[in-house]
Coordinates of N, CA and C in Angstrom, one line a residue:
M1 N -29.2 -37.7 -10.1 CA -28.2 -36.9 -11.0 C -28.2 -35.6 -10.7
L2 N -29.2 -34.8 -10.5 CA -29.1 -33.4 -10.3 C -28.4 -33.2 -9.0
R3 N -28.8 -34.3 -8.0 CA -28.2 -33.9 -6.4 C -26.6 -34.1 -6.8
R4 N -26.3 -35.1 -7.4 CA -24.7 -35.2 -7.6 C -24.2 -34.1 -8.1
L5 N -24.9 -33.4 -9.4 CA -24.3 -32.2 -9.8 C -24.2 -31.1 -8.9
V6 N -25.2 -30.9 -8.0 CA -25.2 -30.0 -7.0 C -24.1 -30.0 -6.0
I7 N -23.8 -31.5 -5.8 CA -22.7 -31.7 -4.7 C -21.3 -31.5 -5.3
I8 N -21.0 -31.6 -6.8 CA -19.9 -31.4 -7.3 C -19.7 -29.9 -7.5
L9 N -20.7 -29.2 -7.6 CA -20.4 -27.7 -8.0 C -20.2 -27.1 -6.7
T10 N -20.9 -27.5 -5.7 CA -20.7 -27.0 -4.3 C -19.4 -27.3 -3.8
L11 N -19.0 -28.3 -4.0 CA -17.5 -28.7 -3.6 C -16.6 -27.9 -4.4
G12 N -16.6 -27.7 -5.7 CA -15.9 -27.0 -6.5 C -15.7 -25.5 -6.1
A13 N -16.8 -25.0 -5.7 CA -17.1 -23.6 -5.2 C -16.4 -23.5 -3.8
A14 N -16.5 -24.4 -3.0 CA -15.8 -24.3 -1.7 C -14.3 -24.6 -1.9
S15 N -13.9 -25.5 -2.7 CA -12.2 -25.4 -3.0 C -11.9 -24.2 -3.5
G16 N -12.5 -23.4 -4.3 CA -12.2 -22.0 -4.8 C -12.3 -21.2 -3.8
L17 N -13.1 -21.1 -2.9 CA -13.4 -20.3 -1.8 C -12.2 -20.5 -0.9
A18 N -11.8 -21.5 -0.6 CA -10.4 -22.0 0.3 C -9.4 -21.4 -0.3
L19 N -9.2 -21.4 -1.7 CA -8.1 -21.0 -2.3 C -7.7 -19.3 -2.4
V20 N -9.1 -18.8 -2.4 CA -9.2 -17.3 -2.2 C -8.6 -16.8 -0.9
L21 N -9.3 -17.7 0.2 CA -9.1 -17.3 1.5 C -7.7 -17.4 1.8
V22 N -6.9 -18.3 1.4 CA -5.5 -18.4 1.8 C -4.4 -17.9 1.0
Q23 N -5.0 -17.1 -0.2 CA -4.0 -16.4 -0.8 C -4.1 -15.1 0.0
P24 N -2.7 -14.3 0.0 CA -2.7 -13.1 0.9 C -3.1 -11.9 0.3
V25 N -3.0 -11.7 -1.0 CA -3.2 -10.4 -1.8 C -4.7 -10.1 -1.9
S26 N -5.0 -8.7 -1.3 CA -6.4 -8.4 -1.4 C -6.8 -7.6 -2.5
S27 N -7.6 -7.8 -3.2 CA -8.1 -6.7 -4.3 C -9.6 -6.7 -4.5
T28 N -10.2 -5.8 -5.1 CA -11.6 -5.9 -5.6 C -11.9 -7.2 -6.2
L29 N -11.1 -7.6 -7.3 CA -11.4 -9.0 -7.7 C -11.3 -10.1 -6.8
T30 N -10.5 -10.2 -6.0 CA -10.5 -11.1 -5.0 C -11.9 -11.0 -3.9
K31 N -12.3 -10.1 -3.7 CA -13.5 -9.7 -2.9 C -14.6 -10.2 -3.5
L32 N -14.5 -10.0 -5.0 CA -15.8 -10.4 -5.7 C -16.0 -11.8 -6.0
F33 N -14.7 -12.5 -6.0 CA -14.7 -13.9 -6.0 C -15.1 -14.4 -4.7
L34 N -14.6 -13.8 -3.6 CA -15.1 -14.3 -2.2 C -16.7 -14.3 -2.2
L35 N -17.2 -13.3 -2.6 CA -18.6 -13.2 -2.3 C -19.3 -14.2 -3.1
G36 N -18.7 -14.2 -4.6 CA -19.6 -15.1 -5.4 C -19.4 -16.4 -4.9
L37 N -18.3 -17.0 -4.9 CA -18.2 -18.3 -4.3 C -18.7 -18.6 -3.0
G38 N -18.7 -17.8 -2.2 CA -19.5 -18.0 -0.8 C -21.0 -18.0 -1.2
S39 N -21.4 -17.2 -1.9 CA -22.9 -17.3 -2.3 C -23.3 -18.8 -2.9
L40 N -22.3 -19.1 -3.8 CA -22.4 -20.6 -4.4 C -22.5 -21.5 -3.4
V41 N -21.6 -21.8 -2.4 CA -21.4 -22.6 -1.3 C -22.6 -22.5 -0.5
W42 N -23.2 -21.4 -0.3 CA -24.4 -21.2 0.7 C -25.6 -22.0 -0.4
F43 N -25.8 -21.6 -1.5 CA -27.0 -22.2 -2.3 C -27.0 -23.4 -2.5
G44 N -25.6 -24.0 -2.8 CA -25.4 -25.4 -2.9 C -25.9 -26.4 -1.8
C45 N -25.4 -25.7 -0.4 CA -25.8 -26.3 0.6 C -27.1 -26.2 0.9
L46 N -27.9 -25.3 0.5 CA -29.4 -25.2 0.7 C -30.0 -26.2 -0.1
L47 N -29.7 -26.3 -1.5 CA -30.3 -27.3 -2.3 C -30.1 -28.7 -1.6
W48 N -28.7 -29.0 -1.5 CA -28.4 -30.4 -1.0 C -29.2 -30.6 0.4
G49 N -29.4 -29.8 1.1 CA -30.3 -30.0 2.5 C -31.5 -29.7 2.5
W50 N -32.1 -29.4 1.5 CA -33.5 -28.9 1.4 C -34.4 -30.0 1.9
R51 N -34.2 -31.2 1.8 CA -35.2 -32.1 2.4 C -35.0 -32.4 3.8
H52 N -33.9 -32.0 4.4 CA -33.6 -31.8 6.0 C -34.2 -30.6 6.5
R53 N -35.1 -30.6 7.3 CA -35.7 -29.5 7.8 C -34.8 -28.6 8.6
G54 N -34.2 -29.3 9.4 CA -33.1 -28.6 10.3 C -31.9 -28.0 9.5
L55 N -31.5 -28.6 8.5 CA -30.5 -28.0 7.7 C -31.0 -26.8 6.8
R56 N -32.1 -27.0 6.2 CA -32.8 -26.1 5.4 C -33.1 -24.8 6.1
W57 N -33.5 -24.7 7.2 CA -34.1 -23.6 8.0 C -32.7 -22.9 8.6
S58 N -31.8 -23.7 8.8 CA -30.3 -23.3 9.3 C -29.7 -22.3 8.2
M59 N -29.8 -22.9 7.1 CA -29.1 -22.2 6.0 C -29.8 -21.0 5.5
L60 N -31.3 -21.0 5.6 CA -32.2 -19.9 5.5 C -31.9 -18.9 6.3
A61 N -31.6 -19.1 7.6 CA -31.6 -18.3 8.7 C -30.3 -17.6 8.6
L62 N -29.1 -18.1 8.0 CA -27.8 -17.6 8.0 C -27.7 -16.1 7.7
P63 N -28.4 -15.9 6.0 CA -28.1 -14.5 5.7 C -29.2 -13.7 6.3
C64 N -30.1 -14.1 6.9 CA -31.0 -13.2 7.9 C -30.3 -12.8 8.9
L65 N -29.7 -13.7 9.7 CA -29.1 -13.4 10.8 C -27.9 -12.4 10.7
M66 N -27.1 -12.5 9.6 CA -26.0 -11.6 9.3 C -26.7 -10.1 8.9
G67 N -27.9 -10.1 8.0 CA -28.5 -8.9 7.9 C -29.0 -8.2 9.1
V68 N -29.7 -9.1 10.0 CA -30.0 -8.4 11.3 C -28.8 -7.8 12.0
M69 N -27.8 -8.5 12.1 CA -26.5 -8.0 12.8 C -26.1 -6.6 12.3
L70 N -26.1 -6.5 10.7 CA -25.7 -5.4 10.2 C -26.6 -4.3 10.4
L71 N -27.8 -4.4 10.7 CA -28.9 -3.6 10.7 C -29.1 -2.9 12.2
L72 N -28.5 -3.7 13.0 CA -28.6 -3.0 14.4 C -28.0 -1.7 14.6
P73 N -28.5 -1.0 15.4 CA -28.1 0.4 15.8 C -26.7 0.6 16.4
A74 N -26.2 1.6 15.9 CA -24.8 2.1 16.4 C -25.0 2.1 18.1
R75 N -23.8 1.8 18.7 CA -23.7 2.1 20.2 C -22.5 2.9 20.4
P76 N -22.5 3.7 21.7 CA -21.4 4.3 22.0 C -20.1 3.4 22.0
V77 N -19.0 3.7 21.6 CA -18.0 2.7 21.4 C -17.0 2.9 22.5
D78 N -16.5 1.7 23.2 CA -15.5 1.8 24.3 C -14.3 1.7 23.6
R79 N -13.7 2.9 23.3 CA -12.6 3.1 22.6 C -11.4 2.5 23.3
G80 N -11.3 2.3 24.7 CA -10.2 1.6 25.3 C -10.4 0.3 25.1
A81 N -11.4 -0.4 25.0 CA -11.5 -1.9 24.9 C -11.3 -2.0 23.5
L82 N -11.7 -1.2 22.4 CA -11.5 -1.6 21.0 C -10.0 -1.3 20.7
R83 N -9.4 -0.5 21.3 CA -7.8 0.0 21.0 C -7.1 -1.5 21.6
E84 N -7.5 -1.8 22.7 CA -7.0 -2.9 23.3 C -6.9 -4.1 22.4
A85 N -8.1 -4.4 21.8 CA -8.3 -5.6 21.0 C -7.4 -5.4 19.6
Y86 N -7.4 -4.3 19.3 CA -6.6 -3.8 18.0 C -5.2 -4.0 18.2
V87 N -4.7 -3.5 19.2 CA -3.3 -3.6 19.4 C -3.0 -5.2 19.6
A88 N -3.6 -5.9 20.3 CA -3.5 -7.3 20.6 C -3.4 -8.1 19.2
R89 N -4.2 -7.7 18.3 CA -4.3 -8.1 17.0 C -3.1 -8.0 16.2
L90 N -2.5 -6.6 16.3 CA -1.5 -6.1 15.7 C -0.2 -7.3 16.0
R91 N 0.0 -7.4 17.5 CA 0.9 -8.1 18.0 C 1.0 -9.6 17.6
G92 N -0.3 -10.1 17.4 CA -0.7 -11.6 17.0 C -0.1 -11.8 15.5
F93 N 0.2 -10.7 14.9 CA 0.7 -10.9 13.3 C 2.2 -10.9 13.4
E94 N 3.0 -10.8 14.6 CA 4.4 -10.8 14.6 C 5.0 -12.0 13.8
G95 N 5.8 -11.8 12.8 CA 6.6 -12.9 12.2 C 5.8 -13.3 10.9
T96 N 4.7 -12.7 10.7 CA 4.0 -13.2 9.3 C 4.6 -12.6 8.1
P97 N 4.9 -13.3 7.0 CA 5.8 -12.9 6.1 C 5.2 -11.7 5.4
Y98 N 6.2 -10.7 4.9 CA 5.9 -9.8 4.1 C 5.5 -10.1 2.7
V99 N 4.2 -9.7 2.3 CA 3.8 -10.0 1.0 C 3.3 -8.6 0.5
W100 N 3.6 -8.1 -0.8 CA 2.9 -6.8 -1.3 C 1.5 -7.1 -1.5
G101 N 0.6 -6.1 -0.9 CA -0.7 -6.3 -1.1 C -1.4 -7.3 -0.2
G102 N -0.6 -7.8 0.8 CA -1.1 -8.9 1.7 C -2.0 -8.4 2.6
E103 N -3.0 -9.2 3.0 CA -3.9 -8.8 4.3 C -4.3 -10.0 5.0
N104 N -3.6 -10.8 5.1 CA -3.9 -11.9 6.0 C -2.7 -12.8 6.6
R105 N -2.8 -13.9 7.4 CA -1.8 -14.5 8.0 C -0.7 -15.1 7.2
W106 N -1.0 -15.3 5.8 CA 0.1 -15.9 4.9 C 0.9 -15.0 4.3
G107 N 0.4 -13.6 4.6 CA 1.3 -12.4 4.1 C 0.7 -11.1 4.3
L108 N 1.4 -10.1 4.7 CA 0.8 -8.9 5.0 C 1.9 -7.8 4.4
D109 N 1.4 -6.7 3.9 CA 2.2 -5.5 3.5 C 2.0 -4.5 4.7
C110 N 2.7 -3.2 4.6 CA 2.7 -2.1 5.6 C 1.3 -1.9 6.0
S111 N 0.6 -1.5 5.0 CA -0.9 -1.0 5.2 C -1.8 -2.0 5.5
G112 N -1.7 -3.3 5.0 CA -2.4 -4.5 5.2 C -2.6 -4.9 6.8
L113 N -1.3 -4.6 7.4 CA -1.1 -5.0 8.8 C -2.0 -4.2 9.7
P114 N -2.1 -2.8 9.8 CA -3.3 -2.2 10.6 C -4.5 -2.4 10.0
R115 N -4.7 -2.5 8.7 CA -6.2 -2.6 8.2 C -6.7 -3.9 8.8
R116 N -6.0 -5.2 8.4 CA -6.6 -6.3 9.2 C -6.7 -6.4 10.5
A117 N -5.8 -6.0 11.4 CA -5.9 -5.9 12.7 C -7.0 -5.1 13.3
L118 N -7.1 -3.8 12.8 CA -8.1 -3.0 13.0 C -9.8 -3.7 12.8
R119 N -9.8 -4.3 11.5 CA -11.0 -5.1 11.0 C -11.3 -6.2 11.9
D120 N -10.5 -7.0 12.3 CA -10.6 -8.1 13.2 C -11.0 -7.5 14.6
A121 N -10.5 -6.5 15.1 CA -11.0 -6.0 16.3 C -12.3 -5.4 16.2
L122 N -12.8 -4.7 15.1 CA -14.0 -4.1 14.9 C -15.0 -5.3 14.9
W123 N -14.9 -6.4 14.2 CA -15.7 -7.7 14.2 C -16.0 -8.3 15.6
W124 N -14.8 -8.5 16.3 CA -14.9 -9.0 17.7 C -15.6 -8.1 18.4
Y125 N -15.6 -6.7 18.4 CA -16.1 -5.8 19.3 C -17.6 -5.6 18.8
G126 N -18.0 -5.7 17.7 CA -19.4 -5.5 17.3 C -20.1 -6.8 17.5
L127 N -19.6 -7.8 17.3 CA -20.4 -9.1 17.7 C -20.6 -9.1 19.0
R128 N -19.5 -8.9 19.9 CA -19.6 -9.2 21.4 C -20.6 -7.9 22.0
H129 N -20.7 -6.9 21.4 CA -21.5 -5.8 21.9 C -22.8 -5.6 21.1
A130 N -23.1 -6.4 20.3 CA -24.1 -6.3 19.3 C -24.2 -4.7 18.9
D131 N -23.2 -4.3 18.3 CA -23.0 -3.1 18.0 C -23.1 -3.1 16.4
G132 N -24.2 -2.5 15.9 CA -24.3 -2.4 14.3 C -23.2 -1.6 13.7
G133 N -23.0 -0.6 14.5 CA -22.0 0.6 13.9 C -20.5 0.0 13.5
T134 N -20.1 -0.5 14.5 CA -18.7 -1.2 14.3 C -18.7 -2.3 13.3
L135 N -19.8 -3.1 13.3 CA -20.0 -4.1 12.2 C -19.8 -3.5 11.0
R136 N -20.7 -2.5 10.6 CA -20.8 -1.8 9.4 C -19.6 -1.0 8.9
H137 N -18.9 -0.7 10.0 CA -17.5 0.1 9.8 C -16.5 -1.0 9.4
A138 N -16.5 -2.2 9.9 CA -15.6 -3.2 9.6 C -15.9 -3.5 8.0
L139 N -17.1 -3.7 7.6 CA -17.4 -4.2 6.3 C -16.8 -3.0 5.5
E140 N -17.4 -1.9 5.7 CA -16.6 -0.8 4.7 C -15.3 -0.6 4.7
Q141 N -14.4 -1.0 5.8 CA -13.2 -0.8 5.7 C -12.7 -2.0 5.1
W142 N -13.4 -3.2 5.1 CA -12.9 -4.3 4.1 C -13.0 -4.2 2.7
W143 N -14.2 -3.6 2.2 CA -14.2 -3.2 1.0 C -13.4 -2.3 0.3
F144 N -13.4 -1.0 1.2 CA -12.4 0.1 0.7 C -11.0 -0.1 1.1
D145 N -10.1 -0.7 0.4 CA -8.7 -0.9 0.8 C -8.0 0.5 1.3
T146 N -7.2 0.8 2.1 CA -6.6 1.9 2.4 C -5.1 1.7 2.5
S147 N -4.5 2.4 1.4 CA -3.2 2.4 1.4 C -2.5 3.3 2.3
A148 N -1.1 3.2 2.3 CA -0.5 4.0 3.4 C -0.6 5.6 3.1
R149 N -0.6 5.8 1.8 CA -0.6 7.2 1.3 C -2.3 7.6 1.7
A150 N -3.2 6.7 1.6 CA -4.6 7.1 1.8 C -4.9 7.4 3.2
M151 N -4.0 6.5 4.2 CA -4.1 6.8 5.6 C -3.6 8.1 5.9
G152 N -2.7 8.6 5.3 CA -2.0 9.9 5.5 C -3.2 11.1 5.0
E153 N -3.9 10.6 4.0 CA -4.8 11.7 3.4 C -6.1 11.7 4.0
G154 N -6.3 10.8 5.0 CA -7.8 10.5 5.6 C -8.8 10.2 4.5
Y155 N -8.4 9.2 3.7 CA -9.4 8.4 2.7 C -10.6 8.2 3.4
R156 N -11.9 8.6 2.8 CA -13.2 8.2 3.4 C -13.2 8.3 5.1
R157 N -12.6 9.4 5.4 CA -12.5 9.9 6.9 C -12.1 8.5 7.8
F158 N -11.2 7.5 7.3 CA -11.1 6.4 8.2 C -10.0 6.9 9.2
T159 N -9.2 7.8 8.9 CA -8.3 8.5 9.8 C -8.4 9.9 10.0
V160 N -7.8 10.2 11.1 CA -7.8 11.7 11.3 C -6.4 12.0 11.7
P161 N -5.8 13.3 11.5 CA -4.5 13.7 11.9 C -4.3 13.6 13.5
A162 N -3.0 13.2 14.0 CA -2.8 13.0 15.4 C -1.6 13.9 15.9
G163 N -1.3 14.9 15.1 CA -0.2 15.8 15.3 C 0.8 16.2 14.2
P164 N 1.7 16.9 14.6 CA 2.7 17.5 13.6 C 3.8 16.3 13.0
E165 N 4.4 16.8 12.0 CA 5.5 15.9 11.2 C 6.6 15.7 12.6
F166 N 7.0 14.6 12.3 CA 8.3 14.1 13.3 C 9.1 12.9 12.8
M167 N 10.2 12.8 13.3 CA 10.9 11.6 13.1 C 11.0 10.5 14.3
I168 N 10.8 9.5 14.0 CA 10.5 8.5 15.4 C 11.7 8.4 16.2
H169 N 13.0 8.5 15.8 CA 14.0 8.3 16.7 C 14.1 9.6 17.7
Q170 N 13.5 10.6 17.2 CA 13.5 12.0 18.3 C 12.0 12.2 18.9
M171 N 11.2 11.3 18.6 CA 9.8 11.5 19.2 C 9.5 11.3 20.9
E172 N 9.0 12.2 21.4 CA 8.5 11.9 22.7 C 7.2 10.9 22.7
D173 N 7.4 9.8 23.0 CA 6.2 9.0 23.0 C 4.8 9.2 23.8
D174 N 5.1 10.2 24.6 CA 3.9 10.4 25.5 C 2.7 11.2 24.7
A175 N 3.2 11.4 23.4 CA 2.3 12.2 22.6 C 1.4 11.2 21.8
L176 N 1.8 10.0 21.9 CA 1.2 9.0 20.9 C 0.2 8.0 21.9
Q177 N -0.6 7.4 21.2 CA -1.6 6.3 21.8 C -1.1 4.9 21.2
P178 N -1.2 3.9 21.8 CA -0.9 2.8 21.1 C -2.0 2.5 20.0
G179 N -1.6 2.0 18.8 CA -2.4 2.0 17.8 C -2.3 3.1 16.5
D180 N -1.6 4.1 17.0 CA -1.6 5.3 16.2 C -0.6 5.0 15.0
L181 N -0.8 5.6 13.8 CA -0.1 5.5 12.6 C 0.9 6.4 12.3
A182 N 2.2 6.0 11.7 CA 3.0 7.1 11.3 C 3.2 6.7 9.8
V183 N 2.9 7.6 9.0 CA 2.8 7.5 7.6 C 3.9 8.5 7.1
T184 N 5.0 7.6 6.1 CA 6.1 8.5 5.7 C 5.5 9.7 4.6
L185 N 6.2 10.7 4.6 CA 5.9 11.8 3.8 C 5.6 11.4 2.3
S186 N 6.4 10.5 2.0 CA 6.2 10.0 0.5 C 5.1 9.1 0.4
G187 N 4.4 8.6 1.4 CA 3.2 8.0 1.4 C 3.5 6.3 1.0
I188 N 4.9 5.9 1.0 CA 5.0 4.6 0.6 C 5.0 3.7 1.7
H189 N 5.0 4.1 3.1 CA 5.1 3.2 4.2 C 4.4 3.6 5.4
V190 N 3.9 2.8 6.1 CA 3.2 3.1 7.6 C 3.8 2.1 8.4
L191 N 4.0 2.9 9.7 CA 4.3 2.1 11.0 C 3.2 2.3 11.9
V192 N 3.2 1.3 13.0 CA 1.9 1.4 13.9 C 2.7 1.3 15.3
Y193 N 2.2 2.7 16.1 CA 3.0 2.6 17.5 C 2.2 1.5 18.4
A194 N 3.2 0.7 19.0 CA 2.6 -0.5 19.9 C 2.7 0.0 21.2
G195 N 3.1 1.1 21.6 CA 3.2 1.4 23.2 C 4.7 1.2 23.6
A196 N 5.0 2.0 24.8 CA 6.4 1.8 25.4 C 7.4 2.0 24.5
G197 N 7.4 2.9 23.4 CA 8.5 3.2 22.7 C 8.6 2.2 21.4
R198 N 7.7 1.3 21.3 CA 7.9 0.3 20.5 C 7.1 0.4 19.3
W199 N 7.4 0.1 18.0 CA 6.8 0.2 16.7 C 6.7 -1.2 16.1
I200 N 5.6 -1.5 15.4 CA 5.3 -2.6 14.6 C 5.0 -2.3 13.3
Q201 N 5.7 -3.1 12.4 CA 5.5 -2.5 10.9 C 5.7 -4.0 10.2
A202 N 5.1 -4.0 9.0 CA 5.5 -5.0 7.8 C 6.4 -4.4 7.1
D203 N 7.7 -4.6 7.2 CA 8.9 -4.0 6.6 C 9.4 -4.8 5.4
P204 N 9.5 -4.5 4.2 CA 10.0 -5.5 3.2 C 11.4 -5.7 3.4
S205 N 12.2 -4.8 3.9 CA 13.6 -5.0 4.1 C 13.9 -6.2 5.3
I206 N 12.8 -6.3 6.3 CA 13.2 -7.1 7.2 C 12.4 -8.5 6.8
G207 N 11.4 -8.4 6.0 CA 10.8 -9.6 5.4 C 9.6 -10.1 6.1
H208 N 9.3 -9.6 7.2 CA 8.2 -10.0 8.0 C 7.7 -8.9 8.8
V209 N 6.5 -9.2 9.6 CA 6.0 -8.3 10.7 C 6.9 -8.4 11.8
A210 N 7.5 -7.2 12.2 CA 8.2 -6.9 13.3 C 8.2 -5.8 14.2
T211 N 8.5 -5.9 15.6 CA 8.5 -5.1 16.6 C 9.7 -4.4 16.9
L212 N 10.0 -3.2 16.8 CA 11.3 -2.6 17.1 C 11.0 -1.4 18.1
H213 N 12.1 -1.1 18.9 CA 12.2 0.2 19.6 C 12.6 1.4 18.9
G214 N 11.6 2.3 18.9 CA 12.0 3.5 18.0 C 13.3 4.3 18.4
H215 N 13.7 4.3 19.6 CA 14.8 4.9 20.0 C 16.4 4.1 20.0
H216 N 16.0 2.7 20.4 CA 17.1 1.7 20.7 C 17.6 1.0 19.5
D217 N 16.7 0.6 18.5 CA 17.0 -0.3 17.3 C 17.2 0.4 16.1
S218 N 17.8 -0.1 15.1 CA 18.1 0.5 14.0 C 17.2 0.2 12.9
N219 N 16.4 1.3 12.2 CA 15.4 1.0 11.0 C 15.5 2.4 10.3
S220 N 15.6 2.2 9.0 CA 15.6 3.4 8.3 C 14.3 4.3 8.5
Y221 N 13.4 3.6 8.7 CA 12.0 4.3 8.9 C 12.0 5.2 10.2
F222 N 12.8 4.9 11.0 CA 12.8 5.7 12.3 C 13.5 6.9 12.1
R223 N 14.4 7.2 11.2 CA 14.9 8.5 10.6 C 14.3 9.0 9.3
T224 N 13.0 8.7 9.0 CA 12.4 9.3 7.8 C 11.1 10.1 8.5
P225 N 11.1 11.3 8.0 CA 10.0 12.1 8.4 C 8.5 11.5 8.2
V226 N 7.7 11.4 9.3 CA 6.4 10.7 9.2 C 5.4 11.8 9.8
T227 N 4.2 11.7 9.3 CA 3.3 12.3 10.2 C 2.1 11.4 10.8
P228 N 1.6 11.7 11.9 CA 1.1 10.8 12.8 C -0.5 10.8 12.4
H229 N -1.1 9.9 12.5 CA -2.6 9.6 12.3 C -3.4 8.8 13.3
R230 N -4.7 8.7 13.3 CA -5.1 7.8 14.1 C -6.5 7.4 13.6
W231 N -6.9 6.2 13.6 CA -8.2 5.7 13.2 C -9.3 6.6 13.6
R232 N -10.1 6.9 13.0 CA -11.3 7.8 13.5 C -12.0 7.2 14.4
V233 N -12.3 5.9 14.4 CA -13.1 5.0 15.2 C -12.4 4.9 16.8
L234 N -11.3 5.3 16.8 CA -10.3 5.3 17.9 C -10.0 6.7 18.4
A235 N -10.5 7.7 17.7 CA -10.2 9.0 18.2 C -11.3 9.7 19.0
D236 N -11.0 10.5 19.7 CA -12.1 11.3 20.7 C -12.9 12.0 19.7
P237 N -14.1 12.0 20.1 CA -15.2 12.8 19.4 C -14.7 14.2 19.1

């Protein structure tokens, strides 16, 4: 009877976890649900598989492995490789629907796009290079959402200024690096430089993530004053 109850509760928690993962809007509440339901699924699997030595030790080792990875020392970051991974993930989101507050493949908003792309790149880089510093940075960046305005204000030192105010349709592209952010002076929108004069953004007027040329294509944000910023982890020391 107890075993059946554990299975039912674990399946219920897993279903709730799946629902949280597929809904696009990110908030403190959804993160708390994610952590809580994930812990319930882990605990339920542990209880259900306790009699099986292999499964039991695998479940016990999982949080230990995660803790060890996060406690690894920070290593010097290959910014070129990290930037390349970040820009590739930005481009991988092309066509994703615009959803206010969205931060996954089911929906993104203007700030959710660079946040999610950078975080995915940080996880990939940290795991591949056993770099605890980038893994911890990814975790911090996941917990503390950074709005477009916050990116322009250097919230938690996630970003640093990368130059003076400009308008994209007049800007010389050689002053920018792929992955740089352009935040409107109003703080309501952010675009990301994709290289070769092109900009990627989750634009509500377009309705999805799109890449346009800053000099050749028409977009209201290309004629709006913006300030350039760079993720601190991609900036020169």
